[in-house]
Coordinates of C-alpha atoms in Angstrom, one line a residue:
Chain A
M1 CA -26.8 -14.6 20.7
V2 CA -26.5 -11.3 22.5
I3 CA -23.1 -10.8 24.1
E4 CA -21.6 -8.1 26.2
K5 CA -19.8 -5.4 24.2
Y6 CA -17.7 -2.5 25.5
I7 CA -16.8 1.0 24.6
A8 CA -13.0 0.7 24.6
A9 CA -12.5 4.4 23.6
S10 CA -14.3 7.5 22.7
C11 CA -13.4 10.7 20.9
V12 CA -15.6 13.8 21.0
I13 CA -14.8 16.9 18.9
S14 CA -16.9 20.0 19.0
R15 CA -16.5 23.8 19.5
N16 CA -12.8 23.4 18.9
V17 CA -12.3 21.1 21.9
I18 CA -11.2 17.4 21.7
L19 CA -12.2 15.0 24.4
K20 CA -10.5 11.6 24.4
N21 CA -12.1 9.1 26.8
G22 CA -13.6 12.1 28.6
K23 CA -10.4 14.1 29.0
N24 CA -9.7 17.4 27.2
I25 CA -6.6 16.6 25.1
F26 CA -6.6 19.6 22.8
E27 CA -8.3 22.9 22.2
N28 CA -7.8 25.8 19.8
K29 CA -10.6 28.1 20.6
H30 CA -10.5 30.9 18.1
A31 CA -9.8 29.1 14.8
D32 CA -12.4 28.6 12.1
L33 CA -13.2 25.0 11.3
H34 CA -10.7 24.7 8.4
D35 CA -7.8 26.1 10.6
F36 CA -8.9 24.1 13.6
L37 CA -8.8 20.8 11.7
L38 CA -5.4 21.7 10.3
S39 CA -4.2 22.6 13.9
V40 CA -5.4 19.2 15.1
Y41 CA -3.5 17.4 12.3
Q42 CA -0.3 19.3 13.1
H43 CA -0.7 19.0 16.9
F44 CA -0.8 15.2 16.7
N45 CA 2.2 15.1 14.3
I46 CA 0.2 13.2 11.7
V47 CA 1.8 12.7 8.3
Y48 CA -0.8 11.7 5.7
P49 CA -0.7 14.0 2.6
K50 CA -4.2 12.8 1.5
F51 CA -5.6 14.7 4.5
Y52 CA -5.2 18.0 2.6
K53 CA -7.4 16.8 -0.2
M54 CA -10.3 15.9 2.1
D55 CA -13.5 18.0 2.7
N56 CA -14.3 19.2 6.2
L57 CA -16.6 16.2 6.9
S58 CA -13.9 13.7 6.0
K59 CA -11.2 15.6 7.8
L60 CA -13.3 15.8 11.0
G61 CA -14.3 12.1 10.9
W62 CA -10.9 11.0 9.9
L63 CA -9.1 13.0 12.6
A64 CA -11.6 11.8 15.2
A65 CA -10.8 8.2 14.1
E66 CA -7.1 8.8 14.3
I67 CA -7.4 10.0 17.9
L68 CA -9.9 7.3 18.8
L69 CA -7.6 4.6 17.5
Q70 CA -4.3 5.8 19.0
E71 CA -4.0 2.8 21.3
F72 CA -5.9 0.3 19.1
R73 CA -3.9 -2.7 18.0
K74 CA -5.4 -3.2 14.6
D75 CA -3.1 -6.0 13.7
D76 CA -4.9 -8.1 16.3
Y77 CA -7.9 -8.2 14.0
R78 CA -8.5 -9.3 10.4
P79 CA -9.4 -6.3 8.1
E80 CA -12.9 -7.8 7.4
E81 CA -13.9 -8.1 11.0
T82 CA -13.6 -4.4 11.6
G83 CA -16.6 -2.2 10.6
V84 CA -17.5 1.4 10.4
I85 CA -21.1 2.5 11.1
L86 CA -21.6 6.3 11.0
S87 CA -24.5 8.7 11.0
N88 CA -25.3 12.4 10.8
A89 CA -28.0 15.0 10.1
N90 CA -26.8 16.9 7.1
A91 CA -25.3 14.1 4.9
S92 CA -22.7 15.9 2.7
L93 CA -24.6 19.2 2.3
D94 CA -21.7 21.3 3.4
T95 CA -19.6 20.1 0.4
D96 CA -22.7 19.8 -1.8
L97 CA -23.0 23.6 -1.5
K98 CA -19.3 24.1 -2.3
Y99 CA -19.5 21.8 -5.3
F100 CA -22.7 23.5 -6.5
E101 CA -20.8 26.8 -6.6
T102 CA -18.3 25.3 -9.1
I103 CA -21.0 24.1 -11.5
K104 CA -21.6 27.5 -13.0
D105 CA -18.0 27.8 -14.0
M106 CA -16.1 24.5 -14.1
P107 CA -17.6 21.6 -12.1
S108 CA -14.9 20.3 -9.8
P109 CA -14.4 16.5 -9.8
S110 CA -12.3 16.7 -6.6
L111 CA -15.2 18.3 -4.8
F112 CA -17.9 16.1 -6.4
V113 CA -16.4 13.0 -5.0
Y114 CA -17.0 14.3 -1.5
T115 CA -20.7 14.9 -2.2
L116 CA -21.6 11.6 -0.5
P117 CA -21.6 11.2 3.3
N118 CA -20.0 7.8 3.3
I119 CA -16.7 9.1 1.7
V120 CA -15.5 9.7 5.3
T121 CA -16.1 6.0 5.9
G122 CA -13.9 5.2 2.9
E123 CA -11.2 7.6 4.2
I124 CA -11.1 5.9 7.6
C125 CA -11.1 2.4 6.0
I126 CA -8.3 3.3 3.6
R127 CA -6.1 4.7 6.5
N128 CA -6.6 1.6 8.7
N129 CA -7.2 -1.1 6.1
F130 CA -10.7 -1.8 7.6
K131 CA -12.7 -4.0 5.2
G132 CA -15.7 -5.1 7.1
E133 CA -19.3 -3.9 7.2
N134 CA -20.0 -0.2 6.6
A135 CA -23.2 1.8 6.6
F136 CA -24.1 5.5 6.8
F137 CA -27.4 6.5 8.3
V138 CA -29.0 10.0 8.3
S139 CA -31.2 11.2 11.2
D140 CA -32.2 14.5 12.7
H141 CA -30.3 13.8 15.9
F142 CA -27.9 11.1 17.2
D143 CA -29.9 7.9 17.6
A144 CA -28.0 5.9 20.1
A145 CA -30.7 3.3 20.4
F146 CA -30.5 2.5 16.6
I147 CA -26.7 2.5 16.6
E148 CA -26.6 0.2 19.6
Q149 CA -29.1 -2.2 17.8
Y150 CA -27.5 -2.1 14.4
A151 CA -23.8 -2.3 15.4
G152 CA -24.5 -4.5 18.3
N153 CA -26.3 -7.0 16.1
L154 CA -23.3 -7.2 13.7
L155 CA -21.1 -7.9 16.7
D156 CA -23.5 -10.4 18.2
L157 CA -23.6 -12.3 14.9
N158 CA -19.8 -12.3 14.7
I159 CA -20.0 -10.5 11.4
L160 CA -17.8 -7.9 13.1
N161 CA -15.5 -8.2 16.1
V162 CA -14.7 -4.5 16.3
C163 CA -16.8 -1.6 15.3
I164 CA -16.1 2.1 15.0
C165 CA -19.5 3.8 15.2
G166 CA -21.0 7.2 16.0
W167 CA -21.8 10.6 14.6
V168 CA -19.9 12.9 12.2
D169 CA -21.8 16.1 11.1
V170 CA -20.6 19.3 9.5
Y171 CA -22.6 22.2 8.2
E172 CA -20.5 25.4 7.6
E173 CA -18.9 26.3 11.0
T174 CA -21.2 24.0 13.0
Y175 CA -19.9 20.5 13.5
K176 CA -19.7 17.6 15.9
A177 CA -17.9 14.3 15.9
V178 CA -18.6 11.6 18.5
L179 CA -16.9 8.3 17.7
F180 CA -16.9 5.1 19.7
L181 CA -14.5 2.1 19.5
V182 CA -16.6 -1.0 20.3
K183 CA -15.0 -4.3 21.2
K184 CA -16.0 -7.6 22.8
E185 CA -13.0 -7.7 25.1
K186 CA -13.8 -6.6 28.6
E187 CA -13.5 -2.8 29.3
D188 CA -15.0 -0.5 31.9
I189 CA -17.8 1.0 29.9
L190 CA -20.6 -1.2 28.5
F191 CA -21.7 -0.5 24.9
T192 CA -25.2 0.7 25.7
K193 CA -27.4 3.6 24.3
E194 CA -27.3 5.2 27.8
N195 CA -23.5 5.3 27.8
M196 CA -23.3 6.5 24.2
D197 CA -25.8 9.3 25.0
R198 CA -23.9 10.2 28.2
I199 CA -20.6 10.5 26.2
Y200 CA -22.4 12.4 23.4
K201 CA -23.6 14.9 25.9
T202 CA -20.1 15.7 27.1
A203 CA -19.5 17.5 23.8
V204 CA -18.9 21.2 24.4
T205 CA -21.9 23.2 23.1
Chain B
M1 CA -33.6 -17.9 12.4
T2 CA -36.6 -15.8 11.3
D3 CA -37.4 -16.1 7.6
V4 CA -37.7 -12.8 5.7
F5 CA -40.1 -12.9 2.8
I6 CA -40.8 -10.5 0.0
A7 CA -44.5 -9.4 0.6
A8 CA -44.8 -6.9 -2.2
D9 CA -42.7 -4.7 -4.5
N10 CA -42.9 -1.8 -6.9
I11 CA -40.7 -0.3 -9.6
L12 CA -41.4 3.2 -10.7
S13 CA -39.2 4.1 -13.7
P14 CA -39.5 5.8 -17.1
L15 CA -40.4 2.2 -18.4
G16 CA -43.5 1.8 -16.2
Y17 CA -45.2 2.5 -12.9
T18 CA -45.4 -1.1 -11.5
T19 CA -43.1 -4.0 -11.4
A20 CA -45.2 -5.9 -14.0
E21 CA -45.2 -2.9 -16.4
N22 CA -41.4 -2.6 -16.1
Y23 CA -40.8 -6.3 -16.5
S24 CA -43.0 -6.5 -19.6
Q25 CA -40.9 -3.7 -21.2
L26 CA -37.7 -5.4 -20.2
K27 CA -38.8 -8.7 -21.9
K28 CA -39.4 -6.7 -25.0
N29 CA -35.9 -5.3 -24.7
V30 CA -37.1 -1.7 -24.4
S31 CA -34.7 0.7 -22.7
G32 CA -35.7 3.9 -20.8
V33 CA -32.3 5.4 -21.8
K34 CA -32.7 8.1 -24.5
L35 CA -30.7 11.0 -25.9
H36 CA -31.7 14.2 -24.2
N37 CA -31.2 17.8 -25.2
N38 CA -32.0 19.5 -22.0
T39 CA -29.9 22.7 -21.5
A40 CA -31.2 23.1 -18.0
M41 CA -29.2 20.0 -17.1
S42 CA -26.4 20.0 -19.5
E43 CA -25.0 22.2 -22.4
M44 CA -24.2 19.0 -24.2
P45 CA -26.7 16.3 -25.2
F46 CA -26.6 13.3 -22.9
Y47 CA -28.1 9.8 -22.7
A48 CA -30.2 9.1 -19.6
A49 CA -33.4 7.4 -18.5
L50 CA -35.6 10.3 -17.4
F51 CA -39.3 10.6 -16.7
E52 CA -41.1 12.4 -19.6
H53 CA -44.5 12.5 -17.9
N54 CA -45.5 13.0 -14.3
N55 CA -48.5 10.7 -14.3
W56 CA -47.5 9.3 -10.9
Y57 CA -48.3 12.6 -9.3
V58 CA -49.2 12.1 -5.7
K59 CA -50.4 14.7 -3.3
D60 CA -50.0 15.1 0.4
E61 CA -52.5 17.1 2.5
H62 CA -49.9 18.8 4.6
I63 CA -47.0 19.7 2.3
K64 CA -46.0 20.0 -1.3
F65 CA -44.0 17.0 -2.3
T66 CA -40.8 17.4 -4.2
K67 CA -40.3 15.2 -7.2
F68 CA -38.1 12.9 -5.1
E69 CA -40.8 12.5 -2.5
Q70 CA -43.5 12.0 -5.2
L71 CA -41.5 9.1 -6.6
L72 CA -41.1 7.6 -3.2
A73 CA -44.8 8.1 -2.3
A74 CA -46.1 6.7 -5.6
S75 CA -43.8 3.6 -5.4
I76 CA -44.7 2.9 -1.7
A77 CA -48.4 3.4 -2.3
N78 CA -48.4 0.8 -5.1
A79 CA -46.4 -1.7 -3.1
L80 CA -48.6 -1.3 -0.1
Q81 CA -51.7 -2.0 -2.2
N82 CA -50.3 -5.4 -3.1
C83 CA -49.9 -6.7 0.5
S84 CA -51.7 -6.4 3.8
V85 CA -48.9 -4.8 5.8
D86 CA -50.2 -2.3 8.3
T87 CA -48.0 0.8 8.4
R88 CA -49.7 1.8 11.7
D89 CA -48.4 -1.4 13.4
K90 CA -45.6 -0.8 16.0
Y91 CA -43.8 -3.7 14.4
T92 CA -43.7 -2.0 11.0
L93 CA -40.7 0.2 10.0
L94 CA -40.0 2.4 7.0
I95 CA -36.5 2.6 5.5
I96 CA -35.6 5.3 2.9
S97 CA -32.5 4.9 0.7
S98 CA -31.1 7.7 -1.5
T99 CA -27.8 9.2 -2.5
K100 CA -28.9 12.8 -3.2
G101 CA -32.6 13.0 -2.4
N102 CA -33.8 16.6 -2.8
I103 CA -30.4 18.1 -3.8
S104 CA -31.9 19.6 -7.0
L105 CA -33.6 22.2 -4.8
L106 CA -30.2 23.9 -4.7
E107 CA -30.8 24.7 -8.4
T108 CA -34.2 26.5 -7.8
E109 CA -34.2 27.8 -4.2
A110 CA -32.1 30.4 -2.4
K111 CA -29.8 29.2 0.3
S112 CA -31.4 29.5 3.7
T113 CA -31.9 27.6 7.0
E114 CA -35.3 26.4 5.7
L115 CA -33.7 25.1 2.5
K116 CA -31.1 23.2 4.6
E117 CA -33.9 21.5 6.5
R118 CA -35.9 20.8 3.3
I119 CA -32.9 19.1 1.6
A120 CA -32.1 16.9 4.6
L121 CA -33.0 13.3 3.9
H122 CA -34.5 12.8 7.3
T123 CA -37.0 15.6 6.5
S124 CA -38.2 13.7 3.4
A125 CA -38.3 10.5 5.3
G126 CA -40.4 12.1 8.0
I127 CA -42.8 13.5 5.4
I128 CA -43.2 10.1 3.7
A129 CA -43.7 8.4 7.1
R130 CA -46.4 10.8 8.0
H131 CA -48.1 10.5 4.6
F132 CA -48.4 6.7 5.1
H133 CA -49.1 6.8 8.9
F134 CA -46.0 4.9 9.9
V135 CA -45.7 5.1 13.7
N136 CA -42.0 4.4 14.0
K137 CA -39.3 6.9 13.2
P138 CA -38.0 6.0 9.7
V139 CA -34.4 4.9 9.1
V140 CA -32.5 6.7 6.3
I141 CA -29.6 5.2 4.5
S142 CA -27.2 7.3 2.3
N143 CA -24.3 5.1 1.4
A144 CA -23.6 6.0 -2.3
C145 CA -24.6 3.5 -4.9
I146 CA -25.2 0.6 -2.5
S147 CA -27.9 2.6 -0.6
G148 CA -30.9 0.7 -2.0
L149 CA -29.2 -2.7 -1.5
L150 CA -28.2 -1.7 2.0
G151 CA -31.8 -0.8 2.7
I152 CA -32.9 -4.4 2.0
L153 CA -30.1 -5.8 4.1
T154 CA -30.9 -3.5 7.0
G155 CA -34.6 -4.4 6.8
M156 CA -33.6 -8.1 6.8
R157 CA -31.4 -7.7 9.8
L158 CA -34.0 -5.7 11.8
I159 CA -36.6 -8.4 11.1
R160 CA -34.3 -11.2 12.0
S161 CA -33.3 -9.5 15.3
G162 CA -37.0 -9.6 16.2
Q163 CA -37.4 -5.8 16.5
Y164 CA -39.8 -5.6 13.6
K165 CA -42.1 -7.9 11.6
N166 CA -42.5 -5.8 8.5
V167 CA -40.1 -3.3 6.9
V168 CA -41.0 -1.2 3.9
V169 CA -37.8 -0.4 2.1
A170 CA -38.1 2.4 -0.5
G171 CA -35.4 4.2 -2.5
A172 CA -35.3 6.9 -5.1
D173 CA -33.0 9.3 -6.8
V174 CA -33.7 12.1 -9.3
V175 CA -31.3 13.2 -12.1
S176 CA -30.4 16.8 -11.8
R177 CA -27.8 19.2 -13.1
F178 CA -25.9 18.7 -9.8
I179 CA -25.5 15.0 -10.3
L180 CA -25.1 15.0 -14.1
S181 CA -22.4 17.7 -14.0
G182 CA -20.5 15.8 -11.3
F183 CA -20.3 12.6 -13.3
Q184 CA -19.5 14.6 -16.4
S185 CA -16.6 16.2 -14.5
F186 CA -15.4 12.7 -13.7
Q187 CA -15.5 11.8 -17.4
A188 CA -17.8 9.0 -16.3
I189 CA -20.8 9.6 -18.6
S190 CA -21.0 7.5 -21.7
S191 CA -21.3 9.3 -25.0
Q192 CA -23.7 6.5 -26.1
Q193 CA -26.1 3.9 -24.7
C194 CA -24.1 2.3 -22.0
K195 CA -22.4 -1.1 -22.7
P196 CA -21.9 -3.1 -19.5
F197 CA -19.0 -5.6 -19.6
D198 CA -18.4 -4.7 -23.3
K199 CA -15.0 -4.1 -24.9
E200 CA -16.2 -0.7 -26.1
R201 CA -17.8 0.4 -22.8
D202 CA -17.0 4.0 -21.9
G203 CA -19.1 5.0 -18.9
I204 CA -22.5 5.2 -17.3
N205 CA -25.9 6.5 -18.3
L206 CA -27.8 8.1 -15.4
G207 CA -31.4 7.2 -14.6
E208 CA -34.1 8.2 -12.3
G209 CA -36.7 6.1 -10.5
A210 CA -37.9 4.6 -7.3
G211 CA -38.2 1.1 -6.0
T212 CA -40.0 -0.4 -3.0
I213 CA -39.7 -3.8 -1.4
V214 CA -42.0 -4.8 1.5
L215 CA -40.2 -7.3 3.7
S216 CA -42.1 -9.4 6.2
S217 CA -41.7 -12.3 8.6
D218 CA -45.4 -13.1 8.2
T219 CA -45.8 -16.7 7.0
M220 CA -48.8 -15.6 4.9
Y221 CA -46.0 -14.6 2.4
A222 CA -44.2 -17.9 2.6
R223 CA -45.2 -18.9 -0.9
S224 CA -42.8 -16.2 -2.1
I225 CA -39.2 -15.3 -2.3
K226 CA -37.0 -15.2 0.8
V227 CA -34.0 -12.9 1.5
M228 CA -31.4 -15.4 2.5
G229 CA -28.5 -13.1 3.5
G230 CA -26.1 -10.5 2.4
G231 CA -23.5 -8.1 3.6
T232 CA -21.2 -5.1 2.9
S233 CA -17.5 -4.6 2.7
N234 CA -15.1 -1.8 2.0
D235 CA -12.2 -1.9 -0.5
A236 CA -10.0 0.3 1.8
N237 CA -8.3 1.3 -1.4
H238 CA -9.6 4.5 -3.1
I239 CA -12.6 6.8 -2.5
S240 CA -13.6 7.1 -6.2
G241 CA -12.1 4.0 -7.9
P242 CA -12.9 0.3 -7.2
S243 CA -10.5 -2.3 -5.9
R244 CA -8.1 -3.5 -8.5
S245 CA -8.4 -7.1 -7.4
G246 CA -12.1 -7.5 -6.6
A247 CA -11.0 -9.3 -3.3
E248 CA -13.4 -7.2 -1.1
L249 CA -16.5 -7.8 -3.2
Y250 CA -15.5 -11.5 -3.4
Q251 CA -15.1 -11.5 0.4
V252 CA -18.7 -10.4 0.9
I253 CA -20.0 -12.8 -1.8
K254 CA -18.2 -15.7 0.0
N255 CA -19.7 -14.7 3.3
T256 CA -23.2 -14.3 1.8
L257 CA -23.0 -17.9 0.3
K258 CA -21.9 -19.2 3.7
E259 CA -24.7 -17.4 5.5
A260 CA -27.2 -19.0 3.1
N261 CA -25.5 -22.4 3.2
L262 CA -25.1 -22.4 -0.6
S263 CA -22.2 -23.2 -2.8
P264 CA -21.1 -20.9 -5.8
T265 CA -22.7 -23.3 -8.3
D266 CA -26.1 -23.2 -6.5
I267 CA -26.5 -19.6 -7.8
D268 CA -28.6 -19.4 -10.9
L269 CA -28.1 -15.8 -11.8
I270 CA -26.0 -12.8 -10.6
S271 CA -27.5 -9.4 -11.2
A272 CA -24.3 -7.4 -11.1
H273 CA -23.8 -3.7 -10.6
G274 CA -22.4 -3.5 -14.2
T275 CA -22.2 0.3 -14.5
A276 CA -20.3 0.1 -17.8
T277 CA -17.3 2.0 -16.5
I278 CA -13.9 0.4 -17.3
Y279 CA -12.9 -0.2 -13.7
N280 CA -16.2 -1.2 -12.1
D281 CA -17.0 -4.0 -14.6
E282 CA -13.5 -5.3 -14.5
M283 CA -13.5 -5.4 -10.6
E284 CA -16.8 -7.3 -10.6
A285 CA -15.6 -9.8 -13.2
K286 CA -12.5 -10.5 -11.0
A287 CA -14.7 -10.9 -7.9
I288 CA -17.1 -13.3 -9.6
S289 CA -14.1 -15.2 -10.9
L290 CA -12.5 -15.4 -7.4
A291 CA -15.8 -16.7 -6.1
G292 CA -15.6 -19.6 -8.6
M293 CA -18.8 -18.4 -10.4
Q294 CA -17.4 -18.0 -13.9
S295 CA -20.2 -20.2 -15.3
V296 CA -23.1 -18.5 -13.5
P297 CA -25.1 -16.3 -15.8
V298 CA -24.5 -12.6 -15.1
N299 CA -26.5 -9.6 -16.2
S300 CA -26.4 -5.9 -15.7
L301 CA -29.7 -3.9 -16.0
K302 CA -28.0 -0.5 -16.4
G303 CA -28.8 -0.5 -20.2
Y304 CA -32.5 -0.5 -19.4
F305 CA -32.8 1.9 -16.4
G306 CA -29.5 3.8 -16.5
H307 CA -27.7 4.0 -13.1
T308 CA -30.5 5.0 -10.7
L309 CA -27.9 5.6 -7.9
G310 CA -29.6 5.1 -4.5
A311 CA -32.6 3.3 -6.1
A312 CA -30.5 0.9 -8.2
G313 CA -30.0 -1.8 -5.6
L314 CA -33.8 -1.9 -5.0
I315 CA -35.0 -1.6 -8.6
E316 CA -32.5 -4.2 -9.8
S317 CA -33.3 -6.5 -6.9
I318 CA -37.0 -6.3 -7.8
V319 CA -36.3 -7.1 -11.4
T320 CA -34.3 -10.1 -10.2
I321 CA -37.1 -11.2 -8.0
Q322 CA -39.6 -10.9 -10.9
S323 CA -37.1 -12.9 -13.0
M324 CA -37.3 -15.7 -10.4
R325 CA -41.1 -15.5 -10.4
E326 CA -41.2 -15.8 -14.2
N327 CA -38.1 -18.0 -14.6
T328 CA -36.6 -15.8 -17.2
A329 CA -33.1 -14.4 -17.2
L330 CA -32.8 -11.0 -18.9
P331 CA -30.0 -10.1 -21.2
T332 CA -27.4 -7.4 -20.6
K333 CA -28.6 -4.7 -22.9
G334 CA -25.7 -2.9 -24.6
F335 CA -23.3 -5.9 -24.3
Q336 CA -21.9 -7.3 -27.5
N337 CA -18.2 -8.2 -27.2
H338 CA -16.7 -9.6 -24.0
G339 CA -14.6 -6.8 -22.5
V340 CA -13.4 -7.9 -19.1
S341 CA -10.3 -9.9 -18.3
E342 CA -12.2 -12.9 -16.7
P343 CA -14.3 -15.4 -18.7
I344 CA -17.6 -14.7 -16.9
N345 CA -20.9 -15.8 -18.4
I346 CA -22.7 -12.6 -19.5
C347 CA -26.3 -13.1 -20.4
I348 CA -26.9 -12.1 -24.1
N349 CA -30.4 -13.3 -24.7
L350 CA -33.7 -13.6 -22.9
Q351 CA -33.6 -17.2 -21.5
Q352 CA -36.1 -19.4 -19.9
A353 CA -34.3 -20.9 -16.8
E354 CA -35.4 -22.2 -13.5
L355 CA -34.1 -19.5 -11.1
T356 CA -34.0 -20.7 -7.5
N357 CA -31.1 -18.7 -6.0
C358 CA -30.1 -15.3 -7.3
L359 CA -27.4 -12.9 -6.1
K360 CA -27.6 -9.1 -6.4
T361 CA -24.4 -7.1 -6.1
A362 CA -23.6 -3.4 -5.9
S363 CA -20.5 -1.2 -5.4
G364 CA -20.0 2.5 -5.0
F365 CA -17.9 5.5 -4.2
G366 CA -16.2 5.4 -0.8
G367 CA -15.1 1.8 -1.7
C368 CA -18.3 0.2 -0.6
N369 CA -19.6 -3.2 -1.9
G370 CA -22.8 -5.0 -1.0
T371 CA -24.6 -8.2 -1.8
V372 CA -28.1 -9.6 -1.2
L373 CA -29.2 -13.2 -1.9
F374 CA -32.7 -14.2 -2.8
S375 CA -34.1 -17.7 -2.9
K376 CA -37.4 -19.3 -3.7
T377 CA -39.0 -20.8 -0.7
S378 CA -39.5 -24.5 -0.7
T379 CA -43.3 -24.0 -0.6
N380 CA -43.1 -21.8 -3.7

């Protein structure tokens, strides 16, 4: 059965600007990606030592999820009814290149583990104890219609009651994260491809 | 709810170029895993299942296929020959699953914007879609070692939702220095033929290959095998090590049985992930035990194909489907002495058995787990 679903929160990070539910909540214009991500971590007073071990894709997606979920009461849901459905264009190529540089000398296991795009999903799940459905899709651009269909179907079938979904892409200094918190409880913004596209387009370019 | 049938399938591996060729080798207990001295891939000799001949060479009129794309194209072409699914139909979709796709291009090509695009999985998927004249934009899944299985699940869900009538799910991975060196750096490569669930198991063998399953809601395939359900879960525990309890794989097995309205003892065979690492096999044994399925025969096919990464869920599902057609359960090659803490029932010999309901499981980095359940249709 198709039921109404809502975008309870959104977080958009691009060009060193963070938009939470459409509002600019942080910017650090002149830093490179590494320094920018560290400045976000410090600005929001997060304490999570594992953050320092992550690659840029995981740091970006994980920070976006931290900000997205600031008001989320995860204890209201069972771990297995919360899912994470993500997508991007470049999979883990940014870290693949960094790992590949180490092969000639001493292959780095700590980089190799990040040569999969869905590691960022794992990092978000570990932090929040989310144990429901996960999937990572690769497409040349953000495919809101597909995400609406796929995540919406899991919510309609009650396989999930909450879903974190969206886009997390990093290649060298070019990056973008657009995450949505989707719930069944009534909110102002309906979970539709039009609303996702509209929010996606608010990203600073 | 719409039934989802297996319309056709193909396995392309070092053991053979069709499902039938592969299955005939498996019944003879032949393994594709061999010792290789290939210094382009590794300074040390290593065991893996690699293609030695490229007889499956397929050409495209527009572009030079990479090895990864050739594997996909050859596998899809064979599967499409064995059914009447129309790729040009607007209700037909292509799904491509892979963990690393064209990553080996890093080893031969200079870094450039063109290379970045050529490596992107959506580029390969677009090339394959055009080659076979699919009209819909393909869906690409890259979710570590459950990618192939998740392709089947996604196809099933899209057909059940009514959006498509046919979904061609294809997955492939190619062994390269990139991948091999990574697993070596993890100390995860076995120094011998891998031994799933065995006391002496010490890691994986890598393998390369492709698998294709054509899913359809068309009742012309009703005298076939049905996809009954499945799902995924996350351990939320560690990015490179499985759950210590198996609770999250158990959770998704439990949900899958509920979805299919079956009880644990209705399952005739579990085709496990069984990578032959200490922790994976132990986790799976715990999950199977938690599910109350200790007596259900379990096999791992990694001793035959190696770990084919993003293709594994497809190749191993197709073997399981062929086992159901032939009512034979395959042994776990490499297994001798029970080496997991739970008393699960590891298949040792080739057995004739009526296989009605079979469960395929997979798990991977990032803490992901997946299941898919196949049943014979009542008209079978």
